PDB file of C-alpha atoms in Angstrom:
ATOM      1  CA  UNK A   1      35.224  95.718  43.066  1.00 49.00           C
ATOM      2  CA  UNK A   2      37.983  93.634  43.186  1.00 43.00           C
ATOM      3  CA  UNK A   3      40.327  96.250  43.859  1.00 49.00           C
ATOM      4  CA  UNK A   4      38.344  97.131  46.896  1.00 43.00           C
ATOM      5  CA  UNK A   5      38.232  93.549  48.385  1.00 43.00           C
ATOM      6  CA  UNK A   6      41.932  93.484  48.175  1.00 46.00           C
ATOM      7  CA  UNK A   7      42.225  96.417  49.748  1.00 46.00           C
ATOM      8  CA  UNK A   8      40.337  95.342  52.724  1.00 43.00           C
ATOM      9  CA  UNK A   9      41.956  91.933  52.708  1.00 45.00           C
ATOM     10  CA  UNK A  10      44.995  93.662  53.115  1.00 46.00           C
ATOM     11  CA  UNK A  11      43.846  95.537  55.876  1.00 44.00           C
ATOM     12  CA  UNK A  12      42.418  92.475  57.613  1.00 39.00           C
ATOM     13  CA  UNK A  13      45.616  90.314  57.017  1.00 40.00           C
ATOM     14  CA  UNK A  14      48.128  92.789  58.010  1.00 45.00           C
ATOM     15  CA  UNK A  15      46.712  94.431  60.940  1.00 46.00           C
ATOM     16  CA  UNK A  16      48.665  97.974  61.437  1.00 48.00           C
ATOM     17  CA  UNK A  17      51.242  97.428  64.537  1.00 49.00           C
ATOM     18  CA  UNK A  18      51.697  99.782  67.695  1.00 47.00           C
ATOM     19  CA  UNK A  19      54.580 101.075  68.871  1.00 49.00           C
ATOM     20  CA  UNK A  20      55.764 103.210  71.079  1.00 51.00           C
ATOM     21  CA  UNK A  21      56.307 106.793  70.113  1.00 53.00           C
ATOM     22  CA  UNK A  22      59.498 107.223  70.417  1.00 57.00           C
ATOM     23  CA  UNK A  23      60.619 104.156  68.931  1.00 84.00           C
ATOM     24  CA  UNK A  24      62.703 103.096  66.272  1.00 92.00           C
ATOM     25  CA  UNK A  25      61.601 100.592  63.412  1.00 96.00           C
ATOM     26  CA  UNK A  26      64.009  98.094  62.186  1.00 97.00           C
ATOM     27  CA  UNK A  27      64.358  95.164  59.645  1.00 97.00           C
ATOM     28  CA  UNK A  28      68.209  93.741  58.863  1.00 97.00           C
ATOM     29  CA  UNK A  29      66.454  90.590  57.321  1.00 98.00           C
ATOM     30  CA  UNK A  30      68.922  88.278  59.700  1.00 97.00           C
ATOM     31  CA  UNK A  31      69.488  84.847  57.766  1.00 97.00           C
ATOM     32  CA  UNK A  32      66.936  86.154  55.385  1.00 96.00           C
ATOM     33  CA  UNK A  33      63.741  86.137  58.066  1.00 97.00           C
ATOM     34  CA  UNK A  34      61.679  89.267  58.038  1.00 97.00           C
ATOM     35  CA  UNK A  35      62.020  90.790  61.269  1.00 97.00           C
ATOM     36  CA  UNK A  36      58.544  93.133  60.156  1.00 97.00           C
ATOM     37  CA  UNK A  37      55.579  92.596  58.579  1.00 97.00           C
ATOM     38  CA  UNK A  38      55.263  93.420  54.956  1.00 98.00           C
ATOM     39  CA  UNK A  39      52.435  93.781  52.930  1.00 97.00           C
ATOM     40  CA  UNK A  40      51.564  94.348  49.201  1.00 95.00           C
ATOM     41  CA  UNK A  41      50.337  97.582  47.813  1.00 94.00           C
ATOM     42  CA  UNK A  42      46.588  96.876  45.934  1.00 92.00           C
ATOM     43  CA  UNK A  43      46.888  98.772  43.138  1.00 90.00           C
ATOM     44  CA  UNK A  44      50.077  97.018  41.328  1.00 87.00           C
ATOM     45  CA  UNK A  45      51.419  93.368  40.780  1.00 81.00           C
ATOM     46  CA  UNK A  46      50.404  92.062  44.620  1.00 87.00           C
ATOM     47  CA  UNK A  47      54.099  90.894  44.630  1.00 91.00           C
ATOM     48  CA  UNK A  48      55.278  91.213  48.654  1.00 96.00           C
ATOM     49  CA  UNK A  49      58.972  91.612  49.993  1.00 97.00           C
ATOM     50  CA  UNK A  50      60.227  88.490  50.916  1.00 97.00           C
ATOM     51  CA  UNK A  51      63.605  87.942  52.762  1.00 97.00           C
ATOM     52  CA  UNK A  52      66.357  85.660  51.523  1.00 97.00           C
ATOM     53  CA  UNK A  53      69.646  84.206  52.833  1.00 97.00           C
ATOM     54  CA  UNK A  54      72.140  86.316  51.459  1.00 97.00           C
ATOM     55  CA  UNK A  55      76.610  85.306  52.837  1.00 96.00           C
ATOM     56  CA  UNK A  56      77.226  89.237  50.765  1.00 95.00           C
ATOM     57  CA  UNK A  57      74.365  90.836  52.793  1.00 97.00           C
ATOM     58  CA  UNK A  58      75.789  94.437  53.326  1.00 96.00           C
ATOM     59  CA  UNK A  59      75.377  94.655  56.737  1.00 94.00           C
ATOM     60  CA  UNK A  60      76.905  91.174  57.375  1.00 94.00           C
ATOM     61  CA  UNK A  61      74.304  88.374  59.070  1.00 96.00           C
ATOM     62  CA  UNK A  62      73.093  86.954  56.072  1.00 96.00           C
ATOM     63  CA  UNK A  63      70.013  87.724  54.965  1.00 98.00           C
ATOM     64  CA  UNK A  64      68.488  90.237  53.073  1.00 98.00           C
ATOM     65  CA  UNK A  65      64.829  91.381  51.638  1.00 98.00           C
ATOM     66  CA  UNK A  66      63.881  91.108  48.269  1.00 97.00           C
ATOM     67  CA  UNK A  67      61.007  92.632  46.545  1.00 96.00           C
ATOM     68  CA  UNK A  68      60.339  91.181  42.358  1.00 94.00           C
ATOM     69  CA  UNK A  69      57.791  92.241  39.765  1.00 91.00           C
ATOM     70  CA  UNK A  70      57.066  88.829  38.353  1.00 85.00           C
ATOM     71  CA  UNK A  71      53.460  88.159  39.547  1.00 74.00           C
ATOM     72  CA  UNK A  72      51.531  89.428  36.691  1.00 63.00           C
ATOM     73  CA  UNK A  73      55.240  90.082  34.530  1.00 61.00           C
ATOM     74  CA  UNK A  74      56.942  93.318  34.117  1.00 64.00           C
ATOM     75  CA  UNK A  75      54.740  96.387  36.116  1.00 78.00           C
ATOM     76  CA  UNK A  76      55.332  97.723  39.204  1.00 90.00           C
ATOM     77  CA  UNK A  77      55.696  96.150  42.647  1.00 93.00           C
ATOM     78  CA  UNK A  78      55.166  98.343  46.049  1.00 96.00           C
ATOM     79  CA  UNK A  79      55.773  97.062  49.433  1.00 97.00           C
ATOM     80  CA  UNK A  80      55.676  98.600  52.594  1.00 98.00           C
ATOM     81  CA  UNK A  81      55.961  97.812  56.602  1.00 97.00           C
ATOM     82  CA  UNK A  82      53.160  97.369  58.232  1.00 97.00           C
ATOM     83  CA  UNK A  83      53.504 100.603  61.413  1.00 96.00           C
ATOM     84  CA  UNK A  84      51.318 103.045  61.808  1.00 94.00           C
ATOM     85  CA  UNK A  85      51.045 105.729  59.525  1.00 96.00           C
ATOM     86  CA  UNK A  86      53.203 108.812  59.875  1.00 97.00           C
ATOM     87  CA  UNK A  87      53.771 112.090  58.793  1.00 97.00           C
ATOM     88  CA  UNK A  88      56.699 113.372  60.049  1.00 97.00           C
ATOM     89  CA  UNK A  89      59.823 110.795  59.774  1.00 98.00           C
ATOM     90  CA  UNK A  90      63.064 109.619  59.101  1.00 98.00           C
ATOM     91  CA  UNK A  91      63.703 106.734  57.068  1.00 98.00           C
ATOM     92  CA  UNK A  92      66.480 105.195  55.064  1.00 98.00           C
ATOM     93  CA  UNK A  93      67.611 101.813  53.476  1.00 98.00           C
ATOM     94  CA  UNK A  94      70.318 100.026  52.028  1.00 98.00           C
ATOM     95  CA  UNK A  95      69.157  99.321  48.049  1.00 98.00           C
ATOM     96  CA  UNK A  96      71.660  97.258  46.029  1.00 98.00           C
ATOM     97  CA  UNK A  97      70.971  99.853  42.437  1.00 97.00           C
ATOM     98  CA  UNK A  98      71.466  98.180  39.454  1.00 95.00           C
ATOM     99  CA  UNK A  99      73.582  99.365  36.662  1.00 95.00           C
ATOM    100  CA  UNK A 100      72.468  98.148  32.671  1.00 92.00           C
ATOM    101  CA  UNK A 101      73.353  99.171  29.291  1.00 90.00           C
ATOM    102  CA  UNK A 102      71.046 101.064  27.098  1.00 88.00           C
ATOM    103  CA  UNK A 103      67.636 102.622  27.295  1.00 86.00           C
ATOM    104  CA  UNK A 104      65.791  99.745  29.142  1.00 88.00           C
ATOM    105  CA  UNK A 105      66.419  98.497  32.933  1.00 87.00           C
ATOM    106  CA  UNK A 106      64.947  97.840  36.030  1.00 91.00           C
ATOM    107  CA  UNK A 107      64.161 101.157  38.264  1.00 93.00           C
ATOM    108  CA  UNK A 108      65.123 100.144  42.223  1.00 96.00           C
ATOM    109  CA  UNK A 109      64.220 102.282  45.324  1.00 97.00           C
ATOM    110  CA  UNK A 110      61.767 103.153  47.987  1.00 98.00           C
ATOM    111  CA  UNK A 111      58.587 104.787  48.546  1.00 98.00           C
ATOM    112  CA  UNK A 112      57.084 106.971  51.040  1.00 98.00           C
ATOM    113  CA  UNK A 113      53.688 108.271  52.248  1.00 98.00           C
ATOM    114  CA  UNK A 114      52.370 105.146  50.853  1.00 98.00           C
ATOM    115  CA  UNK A 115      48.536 105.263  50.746  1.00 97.00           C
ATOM    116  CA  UNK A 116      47.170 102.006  49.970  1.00 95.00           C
ATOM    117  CA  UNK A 117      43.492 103.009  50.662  1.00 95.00           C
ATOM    118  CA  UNK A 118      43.650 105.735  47.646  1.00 95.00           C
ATOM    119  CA  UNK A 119      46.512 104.132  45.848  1.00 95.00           C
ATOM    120  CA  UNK A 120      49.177 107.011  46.074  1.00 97.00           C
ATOM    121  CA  UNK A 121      52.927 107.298  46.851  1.00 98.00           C
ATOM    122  CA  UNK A 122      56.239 109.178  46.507  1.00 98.00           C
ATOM    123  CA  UNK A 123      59.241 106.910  45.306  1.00 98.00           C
ATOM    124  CA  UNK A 124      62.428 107.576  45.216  1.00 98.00           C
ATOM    125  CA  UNK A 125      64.485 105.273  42.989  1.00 98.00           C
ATOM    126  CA  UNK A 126      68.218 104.619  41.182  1.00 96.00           C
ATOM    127  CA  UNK A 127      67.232 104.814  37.991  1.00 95.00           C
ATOM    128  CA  UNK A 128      71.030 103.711  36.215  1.00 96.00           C
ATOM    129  CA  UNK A 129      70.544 102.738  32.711  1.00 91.00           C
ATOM    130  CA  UNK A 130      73.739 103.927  30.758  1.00 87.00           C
ATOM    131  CA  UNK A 131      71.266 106.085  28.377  1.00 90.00           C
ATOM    132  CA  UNK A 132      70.324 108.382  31.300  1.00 90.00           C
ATOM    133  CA  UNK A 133      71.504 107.744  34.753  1.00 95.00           C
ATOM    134  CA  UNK A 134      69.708 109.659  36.860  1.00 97.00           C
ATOM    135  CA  UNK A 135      68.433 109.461  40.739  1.00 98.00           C
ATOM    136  CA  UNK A 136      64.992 110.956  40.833  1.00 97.00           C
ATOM    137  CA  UNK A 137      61.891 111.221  43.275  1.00 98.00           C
ATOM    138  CA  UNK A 138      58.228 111.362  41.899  1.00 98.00           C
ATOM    139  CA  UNK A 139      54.847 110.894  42.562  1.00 98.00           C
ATOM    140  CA  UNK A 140      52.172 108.436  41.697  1.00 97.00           C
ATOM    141  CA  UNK A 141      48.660 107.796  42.050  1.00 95.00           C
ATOM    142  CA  UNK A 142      45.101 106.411  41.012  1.00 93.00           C
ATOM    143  CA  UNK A 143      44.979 109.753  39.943  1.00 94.00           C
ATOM    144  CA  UNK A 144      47.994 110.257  37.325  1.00 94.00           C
ATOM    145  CA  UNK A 145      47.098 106.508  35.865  1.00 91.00           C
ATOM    146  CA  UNK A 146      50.125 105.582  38.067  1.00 89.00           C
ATOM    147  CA  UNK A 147      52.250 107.620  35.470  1.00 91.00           C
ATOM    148  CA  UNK A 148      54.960 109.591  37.657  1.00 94.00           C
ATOM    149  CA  UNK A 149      55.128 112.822  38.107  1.00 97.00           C
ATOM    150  CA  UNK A 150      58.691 114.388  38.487  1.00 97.00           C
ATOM    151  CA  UNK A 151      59.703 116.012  41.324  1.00 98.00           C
ATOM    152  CA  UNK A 152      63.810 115.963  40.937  1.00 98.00           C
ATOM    153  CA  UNK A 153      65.669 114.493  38.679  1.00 97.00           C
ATOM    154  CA  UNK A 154      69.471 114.524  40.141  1.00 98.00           C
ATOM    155  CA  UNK A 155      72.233 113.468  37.331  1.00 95.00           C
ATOM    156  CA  UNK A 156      75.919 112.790  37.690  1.00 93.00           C
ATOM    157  CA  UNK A 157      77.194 116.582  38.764  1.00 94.00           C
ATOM    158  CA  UNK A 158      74.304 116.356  41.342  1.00 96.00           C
ATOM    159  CA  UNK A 159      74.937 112.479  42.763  1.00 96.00           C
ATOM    160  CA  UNK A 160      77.883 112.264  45.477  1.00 94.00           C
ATOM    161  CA  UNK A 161      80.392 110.234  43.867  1.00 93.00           C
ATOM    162  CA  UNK A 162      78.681 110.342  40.498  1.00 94.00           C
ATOM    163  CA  UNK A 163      77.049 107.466  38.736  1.00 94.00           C
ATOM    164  CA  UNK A 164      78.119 104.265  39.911  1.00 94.00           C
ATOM    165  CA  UNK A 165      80.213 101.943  37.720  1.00 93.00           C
ATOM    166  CA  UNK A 166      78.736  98.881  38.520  1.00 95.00           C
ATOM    167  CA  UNK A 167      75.840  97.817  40.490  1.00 96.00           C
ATOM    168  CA  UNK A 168      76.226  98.111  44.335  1.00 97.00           C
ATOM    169  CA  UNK A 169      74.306  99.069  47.575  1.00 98.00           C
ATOM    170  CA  UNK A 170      73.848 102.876  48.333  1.00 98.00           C
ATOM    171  CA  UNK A 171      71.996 103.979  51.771  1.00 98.00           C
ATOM    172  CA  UNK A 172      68.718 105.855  50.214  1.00 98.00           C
ATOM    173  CA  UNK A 173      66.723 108.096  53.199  1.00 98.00           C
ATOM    174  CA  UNK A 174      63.736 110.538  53.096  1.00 98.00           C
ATOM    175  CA  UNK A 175      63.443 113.156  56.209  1.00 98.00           C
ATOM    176  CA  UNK A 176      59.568 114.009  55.779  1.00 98.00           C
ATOM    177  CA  UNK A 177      58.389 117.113  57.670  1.00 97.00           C
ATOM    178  CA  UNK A 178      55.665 119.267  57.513  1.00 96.00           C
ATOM    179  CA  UNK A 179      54.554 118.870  53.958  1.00 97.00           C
ATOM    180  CA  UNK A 180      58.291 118.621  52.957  1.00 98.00           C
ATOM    181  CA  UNK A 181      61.279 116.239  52.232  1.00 98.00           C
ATOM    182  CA  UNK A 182      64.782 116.155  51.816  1.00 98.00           C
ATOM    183  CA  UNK A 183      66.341 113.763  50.420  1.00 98.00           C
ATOM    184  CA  UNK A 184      70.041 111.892  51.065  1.00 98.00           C
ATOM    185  CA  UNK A 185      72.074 109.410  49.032  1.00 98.00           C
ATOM    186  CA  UNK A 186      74.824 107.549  51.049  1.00 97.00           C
ATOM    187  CA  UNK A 187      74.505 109.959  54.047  1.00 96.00           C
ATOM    188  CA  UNK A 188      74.935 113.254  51.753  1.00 97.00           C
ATOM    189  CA  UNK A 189      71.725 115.799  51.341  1.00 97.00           C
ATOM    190  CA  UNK A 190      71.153 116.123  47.800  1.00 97.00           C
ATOM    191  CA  UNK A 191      70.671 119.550  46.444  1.00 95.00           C
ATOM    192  CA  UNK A 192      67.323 121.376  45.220  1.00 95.00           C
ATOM    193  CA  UNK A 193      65.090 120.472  48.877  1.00 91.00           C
ATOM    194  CA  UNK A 194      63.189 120.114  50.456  1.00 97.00           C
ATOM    195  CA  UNK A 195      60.321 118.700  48.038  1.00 98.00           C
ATOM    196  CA  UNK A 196      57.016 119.548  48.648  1.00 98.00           C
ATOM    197  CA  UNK A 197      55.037 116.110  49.134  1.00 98.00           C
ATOM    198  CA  UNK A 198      51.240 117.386  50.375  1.00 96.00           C
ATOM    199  CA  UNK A 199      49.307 115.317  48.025  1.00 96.00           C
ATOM    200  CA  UNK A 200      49.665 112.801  50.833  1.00 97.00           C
ATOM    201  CA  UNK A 201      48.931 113.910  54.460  1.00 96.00           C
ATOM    202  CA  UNK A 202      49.901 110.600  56.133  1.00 97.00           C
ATOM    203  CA  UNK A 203      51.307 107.120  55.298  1.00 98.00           C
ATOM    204  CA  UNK A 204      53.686 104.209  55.092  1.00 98.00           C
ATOM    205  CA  UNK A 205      57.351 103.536  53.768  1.00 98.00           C
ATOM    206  CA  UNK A 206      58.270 100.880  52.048  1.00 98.00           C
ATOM    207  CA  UNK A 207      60.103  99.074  48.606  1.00 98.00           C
ATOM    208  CA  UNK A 208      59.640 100.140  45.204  1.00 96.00           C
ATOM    209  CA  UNK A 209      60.547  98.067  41.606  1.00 95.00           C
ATOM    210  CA  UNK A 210      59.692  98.331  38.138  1.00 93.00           C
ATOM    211  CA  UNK A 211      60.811  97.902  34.881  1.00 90.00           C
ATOM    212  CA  UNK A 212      61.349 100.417  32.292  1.00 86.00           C
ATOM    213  CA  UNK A 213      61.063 100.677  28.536  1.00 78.00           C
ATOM    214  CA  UNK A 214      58.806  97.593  28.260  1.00 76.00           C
ATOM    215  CA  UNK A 215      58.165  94.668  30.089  1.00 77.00           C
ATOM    216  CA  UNK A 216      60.665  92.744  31.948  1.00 83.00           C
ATOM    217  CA  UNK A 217      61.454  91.284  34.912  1.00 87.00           C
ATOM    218  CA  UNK A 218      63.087  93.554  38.171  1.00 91.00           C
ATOM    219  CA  UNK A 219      64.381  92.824  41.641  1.00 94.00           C
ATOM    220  CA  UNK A 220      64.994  95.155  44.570  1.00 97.00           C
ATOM    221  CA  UNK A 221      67.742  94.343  47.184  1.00 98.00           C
ATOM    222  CA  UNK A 222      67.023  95.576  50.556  1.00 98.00           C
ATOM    223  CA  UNK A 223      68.562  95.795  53.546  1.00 98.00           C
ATOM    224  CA  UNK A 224      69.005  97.617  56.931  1.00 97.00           C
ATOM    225  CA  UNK A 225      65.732  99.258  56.931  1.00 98.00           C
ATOM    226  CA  UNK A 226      64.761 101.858  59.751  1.00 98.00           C
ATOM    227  CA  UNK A 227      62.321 104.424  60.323  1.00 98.00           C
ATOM    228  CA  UNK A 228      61.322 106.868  62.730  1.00 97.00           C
ATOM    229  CA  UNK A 229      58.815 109.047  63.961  1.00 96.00           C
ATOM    230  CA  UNK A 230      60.085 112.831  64.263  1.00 95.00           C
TER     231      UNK A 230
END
């Protein structure tokens, strides 16, 4: 029950925007201000992306988004603009991917096809712990106990430029079409696609964090966000 009033307040408080169809979707976070509206996903920590002033921003006026995990301390967070839902699109976005020794670490990236009605998404996240770097794309859902299930799993031989050193930004973008979607790291289509992604018909795009390998606190960097409609 309380699951399903927070759905609807979501709903309620965030309103899904119009625009026009050909349009594109921005938010470059200027002196940290949101340019969109953001809301939380229902089914994890409530925690919502939040801009902040940032003089390093990567696309240089200052501000960028930041989505944490630290509302309930440790689990997931999912955040996602608040557009109509698509189903054929392009998206991408500038994530700052962290790099950390050993077998535990934060997990930074988007999602896609968000569903926050059902409580399902594709993510696609820098996963860089020195253990077992890896970039990889999965599913999750009410209906895999939010466990993901493994699409790709792309390792240094497969990422352009291999695994970075040290932690940086990277441009991360989805094309989604027709059931299907490829996937590109810093402008370059990464091998094996396109994915099929039919579990979801229809949804939103947003931010994805977590923490891996117990609980502990995680923060996405975001900036230069666009989508649109194809």
């Amino acid at each position: 029950m309380l699951r399903l009033i927070l759905i609807v307040a979501a709903v309620v408080l965030f309103p899904f925007e119009v625009f026009p169809q050909d349009s594109t979707i921005n938010d470059s976070f200027p002196n940290g201000r949101p340019e969109l509206r953001w809301a939380f996903f229902p089914y994890f920590n409530l925690d919502n992306l939040e801009g902040a002033r940032d003089s390093k921003a990567p696309d240089g006026d200052n501000g960028i988004g930041i989505l944490k995990n630290t509302n309930v301390g440790g689990f997931a967070s999912l955040s996602y603009a608040v557009t109509r839902q698509m189903s054929n699109f392009y998206s991408e976005t500038l994530i700052y991917c962290p790099v950390t020794e050993g077998s535990k670490g934060p997990l930074s990236g988007i999602a896609f096809l968000i569903d926050p009605i059902k409580g399902s998404f594709y993510r696609l996240v820098c996963d860089f712990k020195t253990n077992d770097p890896t970039i990889n794309l999965a599913y999750v859902g009410i209906d895999t106990r939010n466990f993901p299930v493994y699409l790709k799993f792309w390792d240094s031989k497969e990422i352009p430029g291999g695994i970075p050193k040290a932690s940086s930004w990277h441009k991360m973008a989805v094309r989604v079409k027709e059931g299907r979607v490829t996937i590109y790291w810093d402008g370059k289509e990464l091998k094996g696609g396109p994915f099929l992604v039919d579990k979801i018909k229809r949804g939103f795009v947003g931010v994805y964090v977590n923490f891996v390998g117990g609980l502990g606190e995680a923060t996405t960097k975001v900036d230069g966000f666009m989508l649109k409609e194809e």
